[in-house]
Short mmCIF file of C-alpha atoms and ligand atoms in Angstrom, two decimals:
data_model
loop_
_atom_site.label_atom_id
_atom_site.label_comp_id
_atom_site.label_asym_id
_atom_site.label_seq_id
_atom_site.Cartn_x
_atom_site.Cartn_y
_atom_site.Cartn_z
CA UNK H 1 14.52 -94.11 2.33
CA UNK H 2 16.97 -95.20 5.10
CA UNK H 3 20.02 -93.09 5.83
CA UNK H 4 22.40 -95.72 4.43
CA UNK H 5 20.52 -95.90 1.17
CA UNK H 6 20.38 -92.11 0.92
CA UNK H 7 24.15 -91.94 1.37
CA UNK H 8 24.65 -94.43 -1.46
CA UNK H 9 22.40 -92.47 -3.79
CA UNK H 10 24.15 -89.23 -2.84
CA UNK H 11 27.51 -90.81 -3.62
CA UNK H 12 26.33 -92.02 -7.02
CA UNK H 13 24.94 -88.57 -7.81
CA UNK H 14 28.20 -86.96 -6.71
CA UNK H 15 30.31 -89.30 -8.87
CA UNK H 16 28.18 -88.79 -11.92
CA UNK H 17 29.33 -85.15 -11.79
CA UNK H 18 32.96 -85.81 -10.93
CA UNK H 19 33.61 -88.45 -13.57
CA UNK H 20 32.75 -86.44 -16.71
CA UNK H 21 34.83 -83.50 -15.41
CA UNK H 22 37.93 -85.59 -14.82
CA UNK H 23 37.42 -87.31 -18.18
CA UNK H 24 37.27 -83.90 -19.88
CA UNK H 25 40.44 -82.78 -18.11
CA UNK H 26 42.28 -85.93 -19.16
CA UNK H 27 41.40 -85.17 -22.78
CA UNK H 28 42.55 -81.53 -22.67
CA UNK H 29 45.34 -80.88 -25.22
CA UNK H 30 47.95 -79.70 -22.77
CA UNK H 31 47.38 -82.09 -19.89
CA UNK H 32 50.12 -84.50 -19.04
CA UNK H 33 51.04 -86.35 -15.89
CA UNK H 34 53.34 -84.38 -13.68
CA UNK H 35 54.65 -87.35 -11.71
CA UNK H 36 57.67 -87.49 -9.37
CA UNK H 37 60.06 -87.83 -12.28
CA UNK H 38 58.60 -84.75 -13.96
CA UNK H 39 58.85 -82.85 -10.66
CA UNK H 40 62.54 -83.75 -10.28
CA UNK H 41 63.29 -82.64 -13.83
CA UNK H 42 61.38 -79.40 -13.25
CA UNK H 43 63.28 -78.58 -10.02
CA UNK H 44 66.60 -79.33 -11.68
CA UNK H 45 65.59 -77.14 -14.62
CA UNK H 46 64.61 -74.28 -12.33
CA UNK H 47 67.96 -74.39 -10.54
CA UNK H 48 69.89 -74.43 -13.83
CA UNK H 49 67.73 -71.69 -15.32
CA UNK H 50 68.50 -69.39 -12.39
CA UNK H 51 72.22 -70.18 -12.67
CA UNK H 52 72.63 -70.02 -16.44
CA UNK H 53 69.80 -68.07 -18.04
CA UNK H 54 68.21 -65.62 -15.58
CA UNK H 55 71.06 -63.11 -15.93
CA UNK H 56 69.98 -62.44 -19.53
CA UNK H 57 66.34 -63.60 -19.58
CA UNK H 58 65.18 -62.48 -16.11
CA UNK H 59 64.36 -64.55 -13.00
CA UNK H 60 60.90 -65.40 -14.35
CA UNK H 61 61.71 -65.33 -18.05
CA UNK H 62 60.36 -61.78 -18.36
CA UNK H 63 63.28 -60.75 -20.60
CA UNK H 64 66.35 -58.55 -20.20
CA UNK H 65 69.12 -58.45 -22.81
CA UNK H 66 67.69 -61.86 -23.85
CA UNK H 67 64.14 -62.23 -25.21
CA UNK H 68 61.24 -62.79 -22.82
CA UNK H 69 60.54 -66.53 -22.58
CA UNK H 70 57.31 -66.52 -20.57
CA UNK H 71 55.07 -64.95 -23.24
CA UNK H 72 52.09 -67.14 -24.14
CA UNK H 73 52.31 -66.06 -27.79
CA UNK H 74 55.88 -67.42 -27.81
CA UNK H 75 55.25 -70.62 -25.83
CA UNK H 76 52.14 -71.61 -27.79
CA UNK H 77 54.14 -71.80 -31.05
CA UNK H 78 57.58 -72.82 -29.69
CA UNK H 79 58.02 -76.58 -29.29
CA UNK H 80 60.19 -78.04 -26.55
CA UNK H 81 62.51 -79.13 -29.34
CA UNK H 82 62.94 -75.50 -30.48
CA UNK H 83 63.82 -74.44 -26.93
CA UNK H 84 66.29 -77.31 -26.55
CA UNK H 85 67.99 -76.55 -29.87
CA UNK H 86 68.19 -72.84 -28.99
CA UNK H 87 69.97 -73.77 -25.76
CA UNK H 88 72.32 -76.12 -27.63
CA UNK H 89 73.23 -73.68 -30.47
CA UNK H 90 72.76 -70.38 -28.58
CA UNK H 91 72.70 -67.16 -30.57
CA UNK H 92 76.41 -66.71 -31.30
CA UNK H 93 76.03 -63.35 -33.07
CA UNK H 94 74.00 -61.95 -30.15
CA UNK H 95 75.90 -63.10 -27.08
CA UNK H 96 73.89 -66.19 -26.09
CA UNK H 97 76.46 -68.98 -25.55
CA UNK H 98 76.26 -72.37 -27.25
CA UNK H 99 75.22 -74.33 -24.16
CA UNK H 100 75.56 -77.59 -26.06
CA UNK H 101 79.27 -77.23 -25.31
CA UNK H 102 78.70 -76.44 -21.61
CA UNK H 103 75.78 -78.56 -20.38
CA UNK H 104 74.78 -82.23 -20.51
CA UNK H 105 71.81 -83.25 -22.70
CA UNK H 106 69.72 -84.12 -19.61
CA UNK H 107 70.45 -80.68 -18.12
CA UNK H 108 69.31 -79.02 -21.36
CA UNK H 109 66.19 -81.16 -21.32
CA UNK H 110 65.47 -80.12 -17.71
CA UNK H 111 65.81 -76.40 -18.52
CA UNK H 112 63.48 -76.77 -21.52
CA UNK H 113 60.96 -78.62 -19.33
CA UNK H 114 61.08 -75.75 -16.84
CA UNK H 115 60.63 -73.04 -19.50
CA UNK H 116 57.83 -74.96 -21.24
CA UNK H 117 55.97 -75.22 -17.91
CA UNK H 118 55.29 -71.44 -18.05
CA UNK H 119 52.80 -72.21 -20.82
CA UNK H 120 49.16 -72.27 -19.73
CA UNK H 121 47.40 -71.53 -23.04
CA UNK H 122 46.88 -74.42 -25.52
CA UNK H 123 49.54 -74.82 -28.21
CA UNK H 124 48.71 -73.50 -31.69
CA UNK H 125 48.88 -75.69 -34.79
CA UNK H 126 52.34 -75.24 -36.31
CA UNK H 127 53.00 -76.44 -39.87
CA UNK H 128 55.49 -79.29 -40.25
CA UNK H 129 58.10 -79.63 -42.96
CA UNK H 130 59.21 -77.10 -45.54
CA UNK H 131 57.09 -74.00 -46.13
CA UNK H 132 57.14 -73.45 -49.88
CA UNK H 133 57.25 -69.85 -51.07
CA UNK H 134 58.95 -67.44 -53.45
CA UNK H 135 62.02 -65.91 -51.78
CA UNK H 136 62.20 -63.08 -54.35
CA UNK H 137 58.71 -61.91 -53.44
CA UNK H 138 59.55 -62.46 -49.76
CA UNK H 139 62.64 -60.25 -50.04
CA UNK H 140 60.47 -57.32 -51.18
CA UNK H 141 58.17 -57.67 -48.19
CA UNK H 142 61.11 -58.12 -45.85
CA UNK H 143 62.84 -54.93 -47.03
CA UNK H 144 59.59 -52.98 -46.87
CA UNK H 145 58.24 -54.16 -43.52
CA UNK H 146 60.78 -56.10 -41.45
CA UNK H 147 64.26 -54.71 -42.19
CA UNK H 148 63.70 -51.56 -40.14
CA UNK H 149 63.59 -53.61 -36.94
CA UNK H 150 65.40 -56.86 -37.84
CA UNK H 151 68.17 -55.28 -39.96
CA UNK H 152 68.66 -55.37 -43.72
CA UNK H 153 70.68 -58.57 -43.49
CA UNK H 154 68.77 -60.03 -40.55
CA UNK H 155 71.52 -58.97 -38.15
CA UNK H 156 68.98 -57.79 -35.55
CA UNK H 157 68.34 -54.46 -33.86
CA UNK H 158 70.90 -52.62 -31.70
CA UNK H 159 71.74 -54.44 -28.46
CA UNK H 160 73.54 -51.60 -26.71
CA UNK H 161 72.15 -48.32 -25.39
CA UNK H 162 68.90 -49.69 -24.00
CA UNK H 163 68.45 -52.19 -26.81
CA UNK H 164 67.46 -55.03 -24.52
CA UNK H 165 64.28 -57.05 -24.62
CA UNK H 166 62.60 -55.77 -21.46
CA UNK H 167 58.84 -55.53 -21.95
CA UNK H 168 58.53 -52.44 -19.75
CA UNK H 169 60.78 -50.35 -21.97
CA UNK H 170 58.88 -50.84 -25.20
CA UNK H 171 60.97 -48.27 -27.06
CA UNK H 172 64.18 -50.11 -26.22
CA UNK H 173 62.91 -53.44 -27.50
CA UNK H 174 65.47 -54.87 -29.91
CA UNK H 175 64.42 -57.22 -32.71
CA UNK H 176 66.28 -60.58 -32.76
CA UNK H 177 68.78 -61.54 -35.47
CA UNK H 178 67.00 -63.82 -37.95
CA UNK H 179 70.25 -64.56 -39.81
CA UNK H 180 71.95 -65.79 -36.63
CA UNK H 181 73.23 -69.34 -37.22
CA UNK H 182 71.77 -70.50 -33.87
CA UNK H 183 68.32 -69.20 -34.83
CA UNK H 184 68.51 -70.75 -38.30
CA UNK H 185 69.47 -74.14 -36.84
CA UNK H 186 66.76 -74.09 -34.14
CA UNK H 187 63.73 -72.63 -35.89
CA UNK H 188 61.54 -74.71 -38.18
CA UNK H 189 59.79 -73.06 -41.14
CA UNK H 190 56.52 -73.65 -39.30
CA UNK H 191 57.74 -71.81 -36.18
CA UNK H 192 58.76 -68.76 -38.25
CA UNK H 193 55.45 -68.84 -40.13
CA UNK H 194 53.41 -69.12 -36.92
CA UNK H 195 55.37 -66.20 -35.40
CA UNK H 196 54.45 -64.06 -38.43
CA UNK H 197 50.83 -65.18 -38.29
CA UNK H 198 50.23 -64.59 -34.59
CA UNK H 199 52.98 -62.11 -33.60
CA UNK H 200 54.17 -61.73 -30.02
CA UNK H 201 51.49 -59.99 -28.02
CA UNK H 202 52.86 -57.19 -25.82
CA UNK H 203 55.99 -56.68 -27.96
CA UNK H 204 56.68 -54.65 -31.13
CA UNK H 205 56.37 -57.90 -33.15
CA UNK H 206 52.81 -57.79 -34.47
CA UNK H 207 50.62 -60.32 -36.20
CA UNK H 208 50.92 -60.03 -39.98
CA UNK H 209 48.10 -62.34 -41.08
CA UNK H 210 45.04 -60.70 -42.65
CA UNK H 211 42.42 -60.50 -39.91
CA UNK H 212 45.06 -60.57 -37.16
CA UNK H 213 45.61 -57.54 -34.93
CA UNK H 214 48.47 -56.02 -36.93
CA UNK H 215 48.35 -52.88 -39.08
CA UNK H 216 50.06 -54.58 -42.05
CA UNK H 217 47.89 -57.43 -43.32
CA UNK H 218 49.39 -60.16 -45.49
CA UNK H 219 47.92 -63.28 -47.07
CA UNK H 220 49.20 -66.71 -46.06
CA UNK H 221 50.97 -66.88 -49.44
CA UNK H 222 52.86 -63.61 -48.74
CA UNK H 223 53.90 -65.02 -45.36
CA UNK H 224 55.15 -68.22 -47.02
CA UNK H 225 57.26 -66.05 -49.37
CA UNK H 226 58.81 -64.22 -46.40
CA UNK H 227 59.61 -67.51 -44.63
CA UNK H 228 61.28 -68.77 -47.83
CA UNK H 229 63.33 -65.54 -47.99
CA UNK H 230 64.46 -65.77 -44.35
CA UNK H 231 65.79 -69.25 -45.18
CA UNK H 232 68.11 -67.79 -47.83
CA UNK H 233 69.79 -65.26 -45.49
CA UNK H 234 73.57 -65.77 -45.26
CA UNK H 235 74.54 -66.35 -41.58
CA UNK H 236 75.72 -63.30 -39.60
CA UNK H 237 79.04 -63.73 -37.81
CA UNK H 238 79.73 -63.28 -34.12
CA UNK H 239 81.87 -60.19 -34.84
CA UNK H 240 79.11 -58.21 -36.55
CA UNK H 241 77.62 -56.91 -33.30
C1 HEC E 1 58.55 -52.84 -34.95
C2 HEC E 1 59.66 -53.77 -35.01
C3 HEC E 1 59.43 -55.09 -35.72
C4 HEC E 1 58.95 -55.31 -37.00
C5 HEC E 1 58.47 -54.29 -38.00
C6 HEC E 1 59.01 -56.75 -37.20
N1 HEC E 1 59.50 -57.38 -36.09
FE1 HEC E 1 59.81 -59.35 -35.87
N2 HEC E 1 60.27 -59.09 -33.94
C7 HEC E 1 60.43 -57.85 -33.31
C8 HEC E 1 60.72 -58.08 -31.91
C9 HEC E 1 60.97 -56.99 -30.88
C10 HEC E 1 60.74 -59.47 -31.72
C11 HEC E 1 60.95 -60.20 -30.40
C12 HEC E 1 59.61 -60.34 -29.73
C13 HEC E 1 59.68 -61.11 -28.44
O1 HEC E 1 59.97 -60.52 -27.43
O2 HEC E 1 59.39 -62.31 -28.43
C14 HEC E 1 60.48 -60.07 -33.01
C15 HEC E 1 60.45 -61.44 -33.25
C16 HEC E 1 60.42 -62.02 -34.50
C17 HEC E 1 60.65 -63.41 -34.80
C18 HEC E 1 60.97 -64.49 -33.78
C19 HEC E 1 62.48 -64.62 -33.69
C20 HEC E 1 62.95 -65.48 -32.57
O3 HEC E 1 64.13 -65.39 -32.19
O4 HEC E 1 62.14 -66.23 -32.04
C21 HEC E 1 60.56 -63.57 -36.15
C22 HEC E 1 60.71 -64.85 -36.94
C23 HEC E 1 60.27 -62.27 -36.70
N3 HEC E 1 60.19 -61.34 -35.69
C24 HEC E 1 60.13 -62.00 -38.04
C25 HEC E 1 59.69 -60.78 -38.55
C26 HEC E 1 59.38 -60.55 -39.94
C27 HEC E 1 59.59 -61.54 -41.06
C28 HEC E 1 58.89 -59.27 -40.03
C29 HEC E 1 58.32 -58.56 -41.24
C30 HEC E 1 57.14 -59.16 -41.82
C31 HEC E 1 58.97 -58.69 -38.69
N4 HEC E 1 59.45 -59.64 -37.84
C32 HEC E 1 58.66 -57.39 -38.37
C33 HEC E 1 60.29 -56.63 -33.90
C34 HEC E 1 59.77 -56.40 -35.16
C1 HEC E 2 74.54 -63.73 -22.28
C2 HEC E 2 73.12 -63.61 -22.39
C3 HEC E 2 72.30 -64.88 -22.56
C4 HEC E 2 72.32 -66.03 -21.81
C5 HEC E 2 73.22 -66.37 -20.65
C6 HEC E 2 71.25 -66.85 -22.31
N1 HEC E 2 70.61 -66.23 -23.36
FE1 HEC E 2 69.01 -66.93 -24.40
N2 HEC E 2 69.07 -65.31 -25.62
C7 HEC E 2 69.92 -64.23 -25.45
C8 HEC E 2 69.66 -63.25 -26.49
C9 HEC E 2 70.34 -61.91 -26.65
C10 HEC E 2 68.62 -63.78 -27.29
C11 HEC E 2 67.96 -63.11 -28.50
C12 HEC E 2 68.89 -63.15 -29.66
C13 HEC E 2 68.70 -61.97 -30.58
O1 HEC E 2 68.42 -60.88 -30.11
O2 HEC E 2 68.92 -62.15 -31.80
C14 HEC E 2 68.27 -65.09 -26.71
C15 HEC E 2 67.29 -65.94 -27.20
C16 HEC E 2 66.83 -67.06 -26.57
C17 HEC E 2 65.70 -67.86 -26.99
C18 HEC E 2 64.84 -67.62 -28.20
C19 HEC E 2 63.55 -66.97 -27.78
C20 HEC E 2 62.60 -66.72 -28.91
O3 HEC E 2 61.71 -65.86 -28.77
O4 HEC E 2 62.71 -67.38 -29.94
C21 HEC E 2 65.57 -68.88 -26.07
C22 HEC E 2 64.53 -69.99 -26.10
C23 HEC E 2 66.61 -68.71 -25.09
N3 HEC E 2 67.37 -67.60 -25.43
C24 HEC E 2 66.79 -69.53 -24.00
C25 HEC E 2 67.87 -69.43 -23.12
C26 HEC E 2 68.10 -70.35 -22.03
C27 HEC E 2 67.17 -71.48 -21.65
C28 HEC E 2 69.27 -69.98 -21.43
C29 HEC E 2 70.01 -70.66 -20.31
C30 HEC E 2 70.47 -72.01 -20.59
C31 HEC E 2 69.76 -68.79 -22.13
N4 HEC E 2 68.88 -68.50 -23.15
C32 HEC E 2 70.89 -68.08 -21.79
C33 HEC E 2 70.88 -64.07 -24.48
C34 HEC E 2 71.22 -65.02 -23.53
#
């Protein structure tokens, strides 16, 4: 075999390995093209995040008085739409401003793009539409298991005296307000359900699904009941801090 022919064969052999790999990558669930436009949006989002969000959520989204945003167990269930809506509506009862009144839609989109880029694990399946359950049954579970941390009326845990959301100080971890109007407007039933099923690894919020890692194990039906109950909570006002 001449050298030229050998080179050709070697090339073909090499490509037969490269092609299937790149094809597999293209089919991966979280792959998308990060072209120049994406890069511009990302850089703009990073700048805005540092200006507007880092003070409460930490430079790298590790959490401070605001919840950590770089947790995989959060990002794999939180859609970009949830993050955008949370920015727009804020958490008025908990000090997060309604940025919909302060930023342009494309700025909000850029920040959400930046936050979503911290995700490296594949997204989990999140139910769409209304989760049907019995709110009366859900209320019993909520009072028994959740109210201690999230408050009897869903007003959230204490925010002062070390009640931030910093991972390092586990004891000072404060549970978010589920009755906050900003949360209620941003979260879908499916997002709440997925949070209960999978929990937030590394935080006091455990997984509640039977067979998950939590100590309290519920069936999917029980979880549906709790989601239905959370939907009936009257909104907490900004003054109730
Ligand atoms: C030991 C305290 C504790 C208990 C008990 C607990 N949670 Fe949580 N929960 C937390 C904390 C802390 C977070 C924030 C975790 C994070 O950093 O992302 C959280 C987050 C959540 C979120 C996400 C809210 C958001 O803003 O994204 C939901 C929904 C939730 N909990 C519902 C419940 C329900 C329903 C129960 C009862 C079945 C429950 N939790 C029990 C502490 C608790
Ligand atoms: C003044 C402090 C503050 C600022 C500024 C702030 N946040 Fe928040 N944010 C919070 C608090 C506090 C919470 C949790 C609410 C609770 O405890 O009930 C939160 C919650 C969130 C959540 C929900 C996380 C989850 O687990 O569901 C997202 C997303 C978020 N903030 C994004 C942002 C982004 C993006 C910015 C910048 C545009 C921002 N926040 C600016 C205080 C702040």
